[in-house]
Amino acid sequence: MRAITVEPGHAHSARLEDWLEPPVSEGAILVRTLALGVCGTDRDILDGHYGSAPPGARRLVLGHESLGVVEEAPRGSGFVPGDRVVGIVRHPDPLPCPACAAGEWDMCRNGLYTERGIKARHGFGAERFRLEPEFAVKVDPALGLAAVLAEPASVVAKAWDHVEGIGRRSAAFAPRTLLVTGAGPIGLLAAMIGRQRGLAIHVLDRNREGPKPTLVRALGGTYHASPASLGERVFDVVMECTAATPVIVEAIARCAPAGIVCLVGVSSPGGRANFDIGGFNRTLVLNNAVIFGTVNANRRHYESALLALAKAERAWREALITRRVPLARWPQALVAAPGDIKVVIEFDG
Ligand code: BGC
C-alpha cells in the first residue's frame, strides 16, 4: 500500500512511498482510508519542527485527522465491516498516570503519551490503517466527508467542556458573548459550538474576503477583519485559535470581568511581546479572570464533537472543507493556499 511518510526533525522529507500493511499489533480493526485532513501540526512536522517516529523507526506515517471504512473487525468489537470510523489520536502513557488511567489521556500528567501521526505512533495517512476498538469512533455516514472534521472538532469540544467546567466555579456563570480569534477550522468550529450554546458570536481574523466572513455571518455572528473593529468590547468567553503572539495579547485584553480565555493554538517558542505583567496580574485578579490552555481530546469529546457536527447545517459544515486533493497530488494539500479552511486528501480515488 502507499503511505505519506516523513522523517521527523528533517524539513522537506515527506514522500508518498510503498509501505508495509499495518501490523495487527496496531489494532484489531482494519480500516480503509477515505480521507485525511491536514492541519497546522502536520505542517510543523513537515517543516521539521515537531513530531517523532515510533521507537526504532526513522520515518513516521503522517496524518491524525482520519476518516475510513472498516474492512475487518473482530466479532464482539462493536464494529462491523462497512462502518465509517475515525481514529482517536492520543494513546495513554504506558505507566499510566492518573489521568491516562481514567481514560483522560488528553490530560496526561507525565508527557509519555503517544499520538498517531505526531508522536511515536504511525498516523492515518496510509491507504489502510489499524485501530484498537477503544481508539475507534463510529461516525454517521450521513456526515459524509465532513466526518473528517471529527478530530479538530473534538479539540474544540474539549475546549468548551473545560470552559464550562471552569464556569462552574460561580453559580452566576451564564456566558452571553464569545470572541474567537482566528477563522481557521478550529476557530470556526469553536464559533459553531458557541452558537449552538446560544452565545453571541464575534470572530476576529485578518482575511477580508473569501469564505471565512460568509461562514461567520451564516452562524449569525459578526466578523471583524481588524481588532479596531471590535471597539471597546470585552467578552465572557474568548477562544484564541491563532497562536500568533500579538493576537494572544489582544485576546487576553478582551476578557470581561469573571470571563474565561481559552488558548487553543500551539505557538512556536520565541514570540516575544511587550507585555505589562503587573497590569495583567492586576486585571486578572480584580476581574476573577481565568486564562487556560487546552490540547487534544478524549473519547467523550469525539462523541460530543460528532453531535455538534450533526447539529450544524449540512451546507455550513461542508463549506469548511475548501479543497479536496486526490492522493496522487498529495503535495498540493500540504501547501497552504489563500482561501483555505480545511484541506483534505482523498484516498478513495
Ligand atoms: C492535534 C491534537 C494533538 C496536538 C499536539 C493537534 O494538531 O489535533 O490531537 O494533541 O496537535 O500534538
CSV table of N, CA, C and O in Angstrom, one decimal, residues 186-256:
chain,number,residue,atom,x,y,z
A,186,ILE,N,-10.4,25.4,13.4
A,186,ILE,CA,-10.6,25.3,14.9
A,186,ILE,C,-11.5,26.5,15.3
A,186,ILE,O,-12.4,26.4,16.0
A,187,GLY,N,-11.1,27.7,14.8
A,187,GLY,CA,-11.9,28.9,15.2
A,187,GLY,C,-13.3,28.8,14.8
A,187,GLY,O,-14.3,29.1,15.5
A,188,LEU,N,-13.5,28.4,13.5
A,188,LEU,CA,-14.9,28.3,13.0
A,188,LEU,C,-15.7,27.2,13.8
A,188,LEU,O,-16.9,27.4,14.1
A,189,LEU,N,-15.1,26.1,14.1
A,189,LEU,CA,-15.8,25.1,14.9
A,189,LEU,C,-16.1,25.6,16.3
A,189,LEU,O,-17.1,25.3,16.8
A,190,ALA,N,-15.1,26.4,16.8
A,190,ALA,CA,-15.4,26.9,18.2
A,190,ALA,C,-16.6,27.9,18.1
A,190,ALA,O,-17.4,27.9,19.0
A,191,ALA,N,-16.7,28.7,17.0
A,191,ALA,CA,-17.8,29.6,16.9
A,191,ALA,C,-19.1,28.8,16.7
A,191,ALA,O,-20.1,29.1,17.2
A,192,MET,N,-19.0,27.7,15.9
A,192,MET,CA,-20.2,26.9,15.7
A,192,MET,C,-20.8,26.3,17.0
A,192,MET,O,-22.0,26.4,17.3
A,193,ILE,N,-19.9,25.8,17.9
A,193,ILE,CA,-20.3,25.3,19.1
A,193,ILE,C,-20.8,26.4,20.0
A,193,ILE,O,-21.8,26.3,20.7
A,194,GLY,N,-20.2,27.6,20.0
A,194,GLY,CA,-20.6,28.7,20.8
A,194,GLY,C,-22.0,29.1,20.4
A,194,GLY,O,-22.9,29.4,21.2
A,195,ARG,N,-22.3,29.1,19.1
A,195,ARG,CA,-23.6,29.5,18.6
A,195,ARG,C,-24.6,28.4,19.1
A,195,ARG,O,-25.7,28.8,19.5
A,196,GLN,N,-24.3,27.2,19.0
A,196,GLN,CA,-25.2,26.1,19.5
A,196,GLN,C,-25.5,26.3,20.9
A,196,GLN,O,-26.5,25.8,21.4
A,197,ARG,N,-24.6,26.9,21.7
A,197,ARG,CA,-24.8,27.1,23.1
A,197,ARG,C,-25.5,28.5,23.4
A,197,ARG,O,-25.7,28.9,24.5
A,198,GLY,N,-25.9,29.2,22.3
A,198,GLY,CA,-26.7,30.4,22.4
A,198,GLY,C,-25.9,31.7,22.6
A,198,GLY,O,-26.5,32.7,23.0
A,199,LEU,N,-24.6,31.7,22.5
A,199,LEU,CA,-23.8,32.9,22.7
A,199,LEU,C,-23.8,33.8,21.4
A,199,LEU,O,-24.0,33.3,20.3
A,200,ALA,N,-23.7,35.1,21.7
A,200,ALA,CA,-23.5,36.0,20.5
A,200,ALA,C,-22.0,35.9,20.1
A,200,ALA,O,-21.1,36.0,20.9
A,201,ILE,N,-21.8,35.7,18.8
A,201,ILE,CA,-20.5,35.3,18.3
A,201,ILE,C,-19.8,36.5,17.6
A,201,ILE,O,-20.4,37.1,16.7
A,202,HIS,N,-18.5,36.7,18.0
A,202,HIS,CA,-17.7,37.6,17.2
A,202,HIS,C,-16.4,36.9,16.8
A,202,HIS,O,-15.9,36.2,17.7
A,203,VAL,N,-16.0,37.0,15.6
A,203,VAL,CA,-14.8,36.3,15.1
A,203,VAL,C,-13.8,37.3,14.6
A,203,VAL,O,-14.2,38.2,13.7
A,204,LEU,N,-12.6,37.3,15.0
A,204,LEU,CA,-11.6,38.2,14.5
A,204,LEU,C,-10.6,37.4,13.7
A,204,LEU,O,-10.0,36.4,14.1
A,205,ASP,N,-10.4,37.9,12.4
A,205,ASP,CA,-9.4,37.2,11.6
A,205,ASP,C,-8.9,38.3,10.6
A,205,ASP,O,-9.5,39.4,10.5
A,206,ARG,N,-7.8,38.0,9.9
A,206,ARG,CA,-7.2,39.1,9.1
A,206,ARG,C,-7.8,39.0,7.7
A,206,ARG,O,-7.6,40.0,6.9
A,207,ASN,N,-8.4,37.9,7.3
A,207,ASN,CA,-9.0,37.8,5.9
A,207,ASN,C,-10.1,38.8,5.7
A,207,ASN,O,-11.0,38.8,6.5
A,208,ARG,N,-10.1,39.5,4.6
A,208,ARG,CA,-11.2,40.4,4.4
A,208,ARG,C,-12.2,39.8,3.4
A,208,ARG,O,-13.3,40.2,3.3
A,209,GLU,N,-11.7,38.8,2.6
A,209,GLU,CA,-12.6,38.2,1.7
A,209,GLU,C,-12.5,36.7,1.8
A,209,GLU,O,-11.7,36.2,2.7
A,210,GLY,N,-13.1,36.0,0.9
A,210,GLY,CA,-13.1,34.5,0.9
A,210,GLY,C,-14.2,34.0,1.7
A,210,GLY,O,-15.1,34.7,2.2
A,211,PRO,N,-14.2,32.7,2.0
A,211,PRO,CA,-15.4,32.1,2.7
A,211,PRO,C,-15.5,32.4,4.2
A,211,PRO,O,-16.6,32.2,4.7
A,212,LYS,N,-14.4,32.8,4.8
A,212,LYS,CA,-14.5,33.0,6.3
A,212,LYS,C,-15.6,33.9,6.8
A,212,LYS,O,-16.4,33.6,7.6
A,213,PRO,N,-15.6,35.2,6.2
A,213,PRO,CA,-16.6,36.1,6.7
A,213,PRO,C,-18.0,35.6,6.5
A,213,PRO,O,-18.9,35.7,7.3
A,214,THR,N,-18.2,34.9,5.3
A,214,THR,CA,-19.5,34.4,5.0
A,214,THR,C,-19.9,33.3,6.0
A,214,THR,O,-21.1,33.3,6.4
A,215,LEU,N,-19.0,32.5,6.3
A,215,LEU,CA,-19.3,31.4,7.3
A,215,LEU,C,-19.7,31.9,8.6
A,215,LEU,O,-20.5,31.4,9.3
A,216,VAL,N,-18.9,33.0,9.1
A,216,VAL,CA,-19.2,33.5,10.4
A,216,VAL,C,-20.6,34.2,10.3
A,216,VAL,O,-21.4,34.0,11.3
A,217,ARG,N,-20.9,34.9,9.3
A,217,ARG,CA,-22.2,35.6,9.2
A,217,ARG,C,-23.3,34.5,9.1
A,217,ARG,O,-24.4,34.7,9.7
A,218,ALA,N,-23.1,33.4,8.5
A,218,ALA,CA,-24.1,32.3,8.4
A,218,ALA,C,-24.4,31.8,9.7
A,218,ALA,O,-25.5,31.2,9.9
A,219,LEU,N,-23.5,31.9,10.7
A,219,LEU,CA,-23.8,31.5,12.1
A,219,LEU,C,-24.6,32.6,12.8
A,219,LEU,O,-24.8,32.4,14.0
A,220,GLY,N,-24.8,33.7,12.2
A,220,GLY,CA,-25.4,34.8,12.9
A,220,GLY,C,-24.4,35.7,13.6
A,220,GLY,O,-24.7,36.5,14.5
A,221,GLY,N,-23.1,35.4,13.3
A,221,GLY,CA,-22.0,36.1,14.0
A,221,GLY,C,-21.6,37.3,13.3
A,221,GLY,O,-22.0,37.6,12.2
A,222,THR,N,-20.7,38.1,14.0
A,222,THR,CA,-20.1,39.3,13.5
A,222,THR,C,-18.7,39.0,13.2
A,222,THR,O,-17.9,38.5,14.0
A,223,TYR,N,-18.2,39.4,12.0
A,223,TYR,CA,-16.9,39.1,11.5
A,223,TYR,C,-16.1,40.4,11.6
A,223,TYR,O,-16.6,41.5,11.2
A,224,HIS,N,-14.9,40.4,12.2
A,224,HIS,CA,-14.0,41.6,12.3
A,224,HIS,C,-12.7,41.3,11.6
A,224,HIS,O,-12.0,40.3,12.0
A,225,ALA,N,-12.4,42.2,10.7
A,225,ALA,CA,-11.1,42.0,10.0
A,225,ALA,C,-10.0,42.7,10.6
A,225,ALA,O,-8.8,42.7,10.1
A,226,SER,N,-10.2,43.4,11.8
A,226,SER,CA,-9.1,44.1,12.5
A,226,SER,C,-9.6,44.3,13.9
A,226,SER,O,-10.8,44.4,14.2
A,227,PRO,N,-8.7,44.3,14.9
A,227,PRO,CA,-9.0,44.5,16.3
A,227,PRO,C,-9.8,45.8,16.5
A,227,PRO,O,-10.7,45.9,17.3
A,228,ALA,N,-9.5,46.8,15.6
A,228,ALA,CA,-10.1,48.1,15.8
A,228,ALA,C,-11.6,48.0,15.7
A,228,ALA,O,-12.4,48.7,16.4
A,229,SER,N,-12.1,47.1,14.8
A,229,SER,CA,-13.5,46.9,14.6
A,229,SER,C,-14.2,46.3,15.8
A,229,SER,O,-15.4,46.4,15.9
A,230,LEU,N,-13.5,45.8,16.8
A,230,LEU,CA,-14.1,45.3,18.0
A,230,LEU,C,-14.5,46.4,18.9
A,230,LEU,O,-15.2,46.2,19.9
A,231,GLY,N,-14.0,47.6,18.7
A,231,GLY,CA,-14.3,48.7,19.5
A,231,GLY,C,-13.8,48.5,21.0
A,231,GLY,O,-12.7,47.9,21.2
A,232,GLU,N,-14.6,48.8,21.9
A,232,GLU,CA,-14.2,48.6,23.4
A,232,GLU,C,-14.7,47.3,23.9
A,232,GLU,O,-14.6,47.1,25.1
A,233,ARG,N,-15.3,46.5,23.1
A,233,ARG,CA,-16.0,45.3,23.6
A,233,ARG,C,-15.0,44.3,24.4
A,233,ARG,O,-13.9,44.1,23.9
A,234,VAL,N,-15.6,43.8,25.4
A,234,VAL,CA,-15.0,42.6,26.1
A,234,VAL,C,-16.0,41.5,26.1
A,234,VAL,O,-17.2,41.7,25.9
A,235,PHE,N,-15.5,40.3,26.3
A,235,PHE,CA,-16.3,39.1,26.1
A,235,PHE,C,-16.2,38.1,27.3
A,235,PHE,O,-15.2,38.0,27.9
A,236,ASP,N,-17.4,37.4,27.5
A,236,ASP,CA,-17.4,36.4,28.6
A,236,ASP,C,-16.5,35.3,28.3
A,236,ASP,O,-15.9,34.7,29.3
A,237,VAL,N,-16.4,34.8,27.1
A,237,VAL,CA,-15.5,33.7,26.7
A,237,VAL,C,-14.7,34.2,25.5
A,237,VAL,O,-15.3,34.8,24.6
A,238,VAL,N,-13.4,34.0,25.6
A,238,VAL,CA,-12.6,34.3,24.4
A,238,VAL,C,-11.8,32.9,24.1
A,238,VAL,O,-11.3,32.3,25.0
A,239,MET,N,-11.9,32.6,22.8
A,239,MET,CA,-11.2,31.4,22.4
A,239,MET,C,-10.1,31.8,21.4
A,239,MET,O,-10.5,32.3,20.3
A,240,GLU,N,-8.9,31.7,21.8
A,240,GLU,CA,-7.8,32.1,21.0
A,240,GLU,C,-7.3,30.9,20.1
A,240,GLU,O,-6.7,30.0,20.6
A,241,CYS,N,-7.4,31.1,18.8
A,241,CYS,CA,-7.1,29.9,17.9
A,241,CYS,C,-6.1,30.2,16.9
A,241,CYS,O,-6.0,29.5,15.9
A,242,THR,N,-5.3,31.3,17.0
A,242,THR,CA,-4.3,31.7,16.0
A,242,THR,C,-2.9,31.3,16.5
A,242,THR,O,-2.1,31.0,15.6
A,243,ALA,N,-2.7,31.3,17.8
A,243,ALA,CA,-1.3,31.1,18.3
A,243,ALA,C,-0.3,32.1,17.9
A,243,ALA,O,0.9,32.0,18.1
A,244,ALA,N,-0.8,33.3,17.4
A,244,ALA,CA,0.1,34.4,17.0
A,244,ALA,C,0.2,35.3,18.1
A,244,ALA,O,-0.8,35.8,18.7
A,245,THR,N,1.5,35.7,18.5
A,245,THR,CA,1.7,36.5,19.7
A,245,THR,C,0.8,37.7,19.9
A,245,THR,O,0.2,37.9,20.9
A,246,PRO,N,0.8,38.6,18.8
A,246,PRO,CA,0.0,39.8,19.1
A,246,PRO,C,-1.5,39.5,19.2
A,246,PRO,O,-2.2,40.3,20.0
A,247,VAL,N,-2.0,38.5,18.6
A,247,VAL,CA,-3.4,38.1,18.7
A,247,VAL,C,-3.7,37.6,20.1
A,247,VAL,O,-4.7,37.8,20.7
A,248,ILE,N,-2.7,36.8,20.7
A,248,ILE,CA,-2.9,36.3,22.0
A,248,ILE,C,-3.0,37.4,23.0
A,248,ILE,O,-3.9,37.4,23.9
A,249,VAL,N,-2.1,38.5,22.8
A,249,VAL,CA,-2.2,39.6,23.7
A,249,VAL,C,-3.6,40.3,23.6
A,249,VAL,O,-4.2,40.6,24.6
A,250,GLU,N,-4.1,40.5,22.4
A,250,GLU,CA,-5.4,41.1,22.1
A,250,GLU,C,-6.5,40.2,22.8
A,250,GLU,O,-7.4,40.8,23.4
A,251,ALA,N,-6.4,38.9,22.6
A,251,ALA,CA,-7.4,38.0,23.1
A,251,ALA,C,-7.5,38.2,24.7
A,251,ALA,O,-8.6,38.3,25.2
A,252,ILE,N,-6.4,38.2,25.3
A,252,ILE,CA,-6.3,38.3,26.8
A,252,ILE,C,-7.0,39.7,27.2
A,252,ILE,O,-7.7,39.7,28.2
A,253,ALA,N,-6.7,40.7,26.4
A,253,ALA,CA,-7.2,42.1,26.8
A,253,ALA,C,-8.7,42.2,26.6
A,253,ALA,O,-9.3,43.1,27.1
A,254,ARG,N,-9.3,41.2,25.9
A,254,ARG,CA,-10.7,41.3,25.6
A,254,ARG,C,-11.6,40.5,26.5
A,254,ARG,O,-12.7,40.2,26.3
A,255,CYS,N,-11.0,40.1,27.6
A,255,CYS,CA,-11.7,39.2,28.6
A,255,CYS,C,-12.6,40.1,29.5
A,255,CYS,O,-12.0,41.0,30.2
A,256,ALA,N,-13.8,39.8,29.6
A,256,ALA,CA,-14.7,40.5,30.5
A,256,ALA,C,-14.5,40.1,32.0
A,256,ALA,O,-13.9,39.1,32.2
